[in-house]
PDB file of C-alpha atoms in Angstrom:
ATOM      1  CA  PRO A 274      23.097   3.564  11.758  1.00  0.00           C
ATOM      2  CA  LYS A 275      20.523   3.146   9.085  1.00  0.00           C
ATOM      3  CA  LYS A 276      17.722   0.676   9.991  1.00  0.00           C
ATOM      4  CA  GLU A 277      17.265  -2.088   7.428  1.00  0.00           C
ATOM      5  CA  PRO A 278      13.701  -2.564   6.103  1.00  0.00           C
ATOM      6  CA  TYR A 279      11.844  -5.553   7.425  1.00  0.00           C
ATOM      7  CA  ALA A 280      12.149  -8.428   4.954  1.00  0.00           C
ATOM      8  CA  LEU A 281       8.385  -8.892   4.571  1.00  0.00           C
ATOM      9  CA  GLN A 282       7.081 -12.278   3.502  1.00  0.00           C
ATOM     10  CA  ILE A 283       3.418 -12.667   2.559  1.00  0.00           C
ATOM     11  CA  VAL A 284       1.818 -16.095   2.082  1.00  0.00           C
ATOM     12  CA  THR A 285      -1.592 -17.035   0.866  1.00  0.00           C
ATOM     13  CA  ALA A 286      -3.394 -19.966   2.410  1.00  0.00           C
ATOM     14  CA  ASN A 287      -6.481 -21.875   1.336  1.00  0.00           C
ATOM     15  CA  GLY A 288      -7.292 -24.236   4.171  1.00  0.00           C
ATOM     16  CA  THR A 289     -10.858 -25.263   3.386  1.00  0.00           C
ATOM     17  CA  THR A 290     -11.431 -25.249   7.189  1.00  0.00           C
ATOM     18  CA  TRP A 291     -10.410 -22.927  10.045  1.00  0.00           C
ATOM     19  CA  GLY A 292      -8.872 -25.847  11.862  1.00  0.00           C
ATOM     20  CA  SER A 293      -6.539 -26.703   9.038  1.00  0.00           C
ATOM     21  CA  LEU A 294      -5.641 -23.000   8.690  1.00  0.00           C
ATOM     22  CA  LYS A 295      -4.800 -22.741  12.418  1.00  0.00           C
ATOM     23  CA  ASN A 296      -2.428 -25.694  12.086  1.00  0.00           C
ATOM     24  CA  PHE A 297      -0.763 -24.046   9.081  1.00  0.00           C
ATOM     25  CA  ILE A 298      -0.457 -20.702  10.794  1.00  0.00           C
ATOM     26  CA  ARG A 299       1.116 -22.210  13.974  1.00  0.00           C
ATOM     27  CA  LYS A 300       3.924 -23.645  11.927  1.00  0.00           C
ATOM     28  CA  LEU A 301       4.832 -20.496  10.021  1.00  0.00           C
ATOM     29  CA  PRO A 302       8.376 -19.126  10.634  1.00  0.00           C
ATOM     30  CA  ILE A 303       8.649 -15.623  12.068  1.00  0.00           C
ATOM     31  CA  GLU A 304       9.789 -14.262   8.729  1.00  0.00           C
ATOM     32  CA  VAL A 305       6.254 -14.744   7.464  1.00  0.00           C
ATOM     33  CA  GLY A 306       4.545 -11.468   8.471  1.00  0.00           C
ATOM     34  CA  VAL A 307       1.214 -11.679   6.688  1.00  0.00           C
ATOM     35  CA  VAL A 308      -1.173 -14.504   5.746  1.00  0.00           C
ATOM     36  CA  LEU A 309      -3.871 -13.954   3.134  1.00  0.00           C
ATOM     37  CA  ILE A 310      -6.543 -16.570   3.955  1.00  0.00           C
ATOM     38  CA  GLN A 311      -9.227 -18.127   1.826  1.00  0.00           C
ATOM     39  CA  GLU A 312     -11.988 -20.591   2.651  1.00  0.00           C
ATOM     40  CA  HIS A 313     -11.988 -20.394   6.515  1.00  0.00           C
ATOM     41  CA  HIS A 314     -15.643 -21.284   6.343  1.00  0.00           C
ATOM     42  CA  LEU A 315     -16.531 -19.319   9.456  1.00  0.00           C
ATOM     43  CA  LEU A 316     -19.941 -17.664   9.720  1.00  0.00           C
ATOM     44  CA  GLY A 317     -20.259 -14.318  11.454  1.00  0.00           C
ATOM     45  CA  HIS A 318     -20.914 -15.694  14.943  1.00  0.00           C
ATOM     46  CA  LYS A 319     -17.519 -17.551  14.884  1.00  0.00           C
ATOM     47  CA  LEU A 320     -15.375 -14.653  13.892  1.00  0.00           C
ATOM     48  CA  GLY A 321     -14.862 -13.378  17.449  1.00  0.00           C
ATOM     49  CA  ASP A 322     -13.405 -16.781  18.454  1.00  0.00           C
ATOM     50  CA  ALA A 323     -11.138 -16.731  15.374  1.00  0.00           C
ATOM     51  CA  SER A 324      -9.908 -13.249  16.225  1.00  0.00           C
ATOM     52  CA  THR A 325      -9.222 -14.211  19.831  1.00  0.00           C
ATOM     53  CA  TRP A 326      -7.323 -17.295  18.690  1.00  0.00           C
ATOM     54  CA  ALA A 327      -5.223 -15.141  16.313  1.00  0.00           C
ATOM     55  CA  ALA A 328      -4.421 -12.630  19.145  1.00  0.00           C
ATOM     56  CA  ARG A 329      -3.389 -15.430  21.482  1.00  0.00           C
ATOM     57  CA  ASN A 330      -1.010 -16.749  18.843  1.00  0.00           C
ATOM     58  CA  GLY A 331       0.673 -13.438  17.975  1.00  0.00           C
ATOM     59  CA  TRP A 332      -1.528 -12.261  15.069  1.00  0.00           C
ATOM     60  CA  LYS A 333      -4.084  -9.513  14.456  1.00  0.00           C
ATOM     61  CA  GLY A 334      -6.368  -9.224  11.537  1.00  0.00           C
ATOM     62  CA  PHE A 335      -9.590  -8.759   9.753  1.00  0.00           C
ATOM     63  CA  PHE A 336     -12.129 -11.431   8.888  1.00  0.00           C
ATOM     64  CA  GLU A 337     -14.871 -11.527   6.262  1.00  0.00           C
ATOM     65  CA  PRO A 338     -17.447 -14.124   7.126  1.00  0.00           C
ATOM     66  CA  ALA A 339     -18.240 -17.071   4.927  1.00  0.00           C
ATOM     67  CA  ILE A 340     -21.443 -17.269   2.967  1.00  0.00           C
ATOM     68  CA  GLY A 341     -24.116 -19.408   4.585  1.00  0.00           C
ATOM     69  CA  THR A 342     -25.512 -22.256   2.526  1.00  0.00           C
ATOM     70  CA  PRO A 343     -28.133 -24.985   3.270  1.00  0.00           C
ATOM     71  CA  LYS A 344     -25.279 -27.396   3.780  1.00  0.00           C
ATOM     72  CA  GLY A 345     -23.020 -25.129   5.875  1.00  0.00           C
ATOM     73  CA  SER A 346     -20.873 -22.405   4.348  1.00  0.00           C
ATOM     74  CA  ARG A 347     -18.588 -21.492   1.509  1.00  0.00           C
ATOM     75  CA  GLY A 348     -15.762 -19.043   1.230  1.00  0.00           C
ATOM     76  CA  GLY A 349     -14.746 -16.623   3.949  1.00  0.00           C
ATOM     77  CA  VAL A 350     -11.536 -14.660   3.681  1.00  0.00           C
ATOM     78  CA  ALA A 351      -9.162 -12.977   6.132  1.00  0.00           C
ATOM     79  CA  ILE A 352      -5.937 -11.102   6.424  1.00  0.00           C
ATOM     80  CA  LEU A 353      -3.666 -11.782   9.417  1.00  0.00           C
ATOM     81  CA  ALA A 354      -0.449  -9.883  10.314  1.00  0.00           C
ATOM     82  CA  ARG A 355       2.052 -10.445  13.080  1.00  0.00           C
ATOM     83  CA  ASN A 356       1.346  -8.289  16.145  1.00  0.00           C
ATOM     84  CA  PHE A 357       4.497  -6.223  15.644  1.00  0.00           C
ATOM     85  CA  LEU A 358       3.254  -5.088  12.221  1.00  0.00           C
ATOM     86  CA  GLY A 359       0.650  -2.347  11.638  1.00  0.00           C
ATOM     87  CA  LEU A 360      -2.599  -3.470  10.002  1.00  0.00           C
ATOM     88  CA  THR A 361      -5.430  -1.077   9.432  1.00  0.00           C
ATOM     89  CA  ARG A 362      -8.565  -0.530   7.464  1.00  0.00           C
ATOM     90  CA  PRO A 363      -8.026   1.101   4.077  1.00  0.00           C
ATOM     91  CA  THR A 364      -8.355   4.882   4.207  1.00  0.00           C
ATOM     92  CA  GLY A 365     -11.989   5.932   3.815  1.00  0.00           C
ATOM     93  CA  ALA A 366     -13.146   2.365   3.185  1.00  0.00           C
ATOM     94  CA  CYS A 367     -14.327  -0.784   4.948  1.00  0.00           C
ATOM     95  CA  THR A 368     -12.253  -3.970   4.723  1.00  0.00           C
ATOM     96  CA  THR A 369     -14.961  -5.825   2.692  1.00  0.00           C
ATOM     97  CA  VAL A 370     -14.358  -5.775  -1.100  1.00  0.00           C
ATOM     98  CA  TRP A 371     -16.904  -8.518  -1.874  1.00  0.00           C
ATOM     99  CA  ALA A 372     -18.966 -10.340   0.725  1.00  0.00           C
ATOM    100  CA  GLY A 373     -17.408 -13.599   1.729  1.00  0.00           C
ATOM    101  CA  ARG A 374     -14.906 -13.422  -1.198  1.00  0.00           C
ATOM    102  CA  ALA A 375     -12.525 -10.442  -0.893  1.00  0.00           C
ATOM    103  CA  ILE A 376     -11.093  -8.378   1.928  1.00  0.00           C
ATOM    104  CA  ALA A 377      -8.533  -5.564   2.063  1.00  0.00           C
ATOM    105  CA  ALA A 378      -6.295  -4.070   4.739  1.00  0.00           C
ATOM    106  CA  VAL A 379      -3.284  -1.788   4.781  1.00  0.00           C
ATOM    107  CA  LEU A 380      -0.003  -3.225   6.147  1.00  0.00           C
ATOM    108  CA  GLN A 381       2.699  -1.089   7.747  1.00  0.00           C
ATOM    109  CA  ALA A 382       6.014  -2.834   8.116  1.00  0.00           C
ATOM    110  CA  PRO A 383       9.125  -1.168   9.509  1.00  0.00           C
ATOM    111  CA  GLY A 384      11.076   0.556   6.794  1.00  0.00           C
ATOM    112  CA  CYS A 385       8.504  -0.294   4.096  1.00  0.00           C
ATOM    113  CA  ARG A 386       5.857   1.770   2.297  1.00  0.00           C
ATOM    114  CA  PRO A 387       2.262   1.130   3.305  1.00  0.00           C
ATOM    115  CA  THR A 388       0.992  -1.887   1.368  1.00  0.00           C
ATOM    116  CA  LEU A 389      -2.568  -2.645   0.414  1.00  0.00           C
ATOM    117  CA  CYS A 390      -3.153  -6.400   0.910  1.00  0.00           C
ATOM    118  CA  VAL A 391      -6.171  -8.157  -0.544  1.00  0.00           C
ATOM    119  CA  SER A 392      -7.212 -11.729   0.045  1.00  0.00           C
ATOM    120  CA  THR A 393      -9.520 -13.066  -2.685  1.00  0.00           C
ATOM    121  CA  TYR A 394     -11.481 -16.287  -3.179  1.00  0.00           C
ATOM    122  CA  LEU A 395     -13.182 -16.655  -6.575  1.00  0.00           C
ATOM    123  CA  GLU A 396     -16.057 -19.074  -7.214  1.00  0.00           C
ATOM    124  CA  THR A 397     -14.833 -22.557  -8.147  1.00  0.00           C
ATOM    125  CA  GLY A 398     -15.686 -24.596 -11.235  1.00  0.00           C
ATOM    126  CA  VAL A 399     -17.041 -21.659 -13.273  1.00  0.00           C
ATOM    127  CA  GLY A 400     -13.918 -20.142 -14.767  1.00  0.00           C
ATOM    128  CA  MET A 401     -14.015 -16.401 -15.530  1.00  0.00           C
ATOM    129  CA  SER A 402     -17.766 -16.239 -14.913  1.00  0.00           C
ATOM    130  CA  GLU A 403     -19.645 -12.917 -14.720  1.00  0.00           C
ATOM    131  CA  THR A 404     -19.512 -13.137 -10.920  1.00  0.00           C
ATOM    132  CA  ASN A 405     -15.765 -13.799 -10.904  1.00  0.00           C
ATOM    133  CA  CYS A 406     -15.167 -10.985 -13.289  1.00  0.00           C
ATOM    134  CA  LYS A 407     -17.183  -8.634 -11.033  1.00  0.00           C
ATOM    135  CA  ILE A 408     -15.197  -9.793  -7.951  1.00  0.00           C
ATOM    136  CA  LEU A 409     -11.864  -9.010  -9.739  1.00  0.00           C
ATOM    137  CA  ALA A 410     -13.269  -5.714 -10.964  1.00  0.00           C
ATOM    138  CA  ALA A 411     -14.088  -4.783  -7.399  1.00  0.00           C
ATOM    139  CA  VAL A 412     -10.585  -5.837  -6.250  1.00  0.00           C
ATOM    140  CA  GLY A 413      -9.074  -3.769  -9.066  1.00  0.00           C
ATOM    141  CA  GLN A 414     -11.150  -0.779  -8.144  1.00  0.00           C
ATOM    142  CA  ARG A 415     -10.047  -1.081  -4.468  1.00  0.00           C
ATOM    143  CA  VAL A 416      -6.437  -1.138  -5.624  1.00  0.00           C
ATOM    144  CA  ALA A 417      -6.997   1.856  -7.896  1.00  0.00           C
ATOM    145  CA  ASP A 418      -8.850   3.834  -5.195  1.00  0.00           C
ATOM    146  CA  ASP A 419      -6.316   3.255  -2.401  1.00  0.00           C
ATOM    147  CA  GLU A 420      -3.612   5.771  -1.669  1.00  0.00           C
ATOM    148  CA  CYS A 421      -0.995   3.027  -1.226  1.00  0.00           C
ATOM    149  CA  LYS A 422       1.476   2.790  -4.039  1.00  0.00           C
ATOM    150  CA  CYS A 423       2.282  -0.832  -3.172  1.00  0.00           C
ATOM    151  CA  PHE A 424      -0.157  -3.731  -3.140  1.00  0.00           C
ATOM    152  CA  CYS A 425      -0.385  -7.448  -2.969  1.00  0.00           C
ATOM    153  CA  VAL A 426      -3.404  -9.393  -4.136  1.00  0.00           C
ATOM    154  CA  GLY A 427      -3.363 -13.073  -3.135  1.00  0.00           C
ATOM    155  CA  GLY A 428      -5.901 -15.697  -3.177  1.00  0.00           C
ATOM    156  CA  ASP A 429      -7.474 -18.850  -4.498  1.00  0.00           C
ATOM    157  CA  PHE A 430      -8.501 -17.644  -7.923  1.00  0.00           C
ATOM    158  CA  ASN A 431      -9.803 -21.068  -9.140  1.00  0.00           C
ATOM    159  CA  VAL A 432      -8.754 -20.209 -12.709  1.00  0.00           C
ATOM    160  CA  PRO A 433      -5.469 -20.883 -14.651  1.00  0.00           C
ATOM    161  CA  PRO A 434      -2.875 -18.058 -14.348  1.00  0.00           C
ATOM    162  CA  ASP A 435      -3.307 -17.043 -17.984  1.00  0.00           C
ATOM    163  CA  ALA A 436      -7.019 -16.205 -17.316  1.00  0.00           C
ATOM    164  CA  LEU A 437      -5.708 -13.596 -14.759  1.00  0.00           C
ATOM    165  CA  ALA A 438      -3.279 -11.918 -17.132  1.00  0.00           C
ATOM    166  CA  SER A 439      -5.627  -9.100 -18.216  1.00  0.00           C
ATOM    167  CA  PHE A 440      -6.465  -8.385 -14.518  1.00  0.00           C
ATOM    168  CA  ALA A 441      -2.755  -8.117 -13.695  1.00  0.00           C
ATOM    169  CA  ARG A 442      -2.256  -5.739 -16.613  1.00  0.00           C
ATOM    170  CA  THR A 443      -5.256  -3.628 -15.533  1.00  0.00           C
ATOM    171  CA  VAL A 444      -3.937  -3.090 -12.071  1.00  0.00           C
ATOM    172  CA  GLN A 445      -0.399  -2.669 -13.330  1.00  0.00           C
ATOM    173  CA  GLY A 446       0.641  -5.742 -11.358  1.00  0.00           C
ATOM    174  CA  GLN A 447       2.527  -8.964 -11.967  1.00  0.00           C
ATOM    175  CA  LEU A 448       1.502 -12.593 -11.446  1.00  0.00           C
ATOM    176  CA  VAL A 449       3.987 -14.496  -9.250  1.00  0.00           C
TER     177      VAL A 449
END
């Protein structure tokens, strides 16, 4: 008999703290195979603990550390996938797309084509600033450079959807 493709569900989660994200992740139904995370606020020395927590709870993933600030941290992104799914670094590239703000990984789900997943967190309160445009350009370039034909870019874009319309057209994607 023909094996049915896995009905893959991808969610994006901006938790503003790792603690709130862990609570959210614990409650996800098994149908959710991937979580694109923004604002975990974990600095580099805490990423090992986060990875260990994820593994103990049935997930594997990649973490990009938050950016240190005088008052603590900002940003930090990650991609988690259920342990029964494949999740690897993009071919010929590291997972980091933009330090503290964008990360990419390739997802392999049973019966599905490889899918490039990108978690993105744009700067808040500045609209389509020069920096936010550069982050989106880097994300678009990663999508264009990857050999995957499928992709999913999720995140906290901190701008109205209509401000992302030209980005979606550029990467031949669709806002949902």
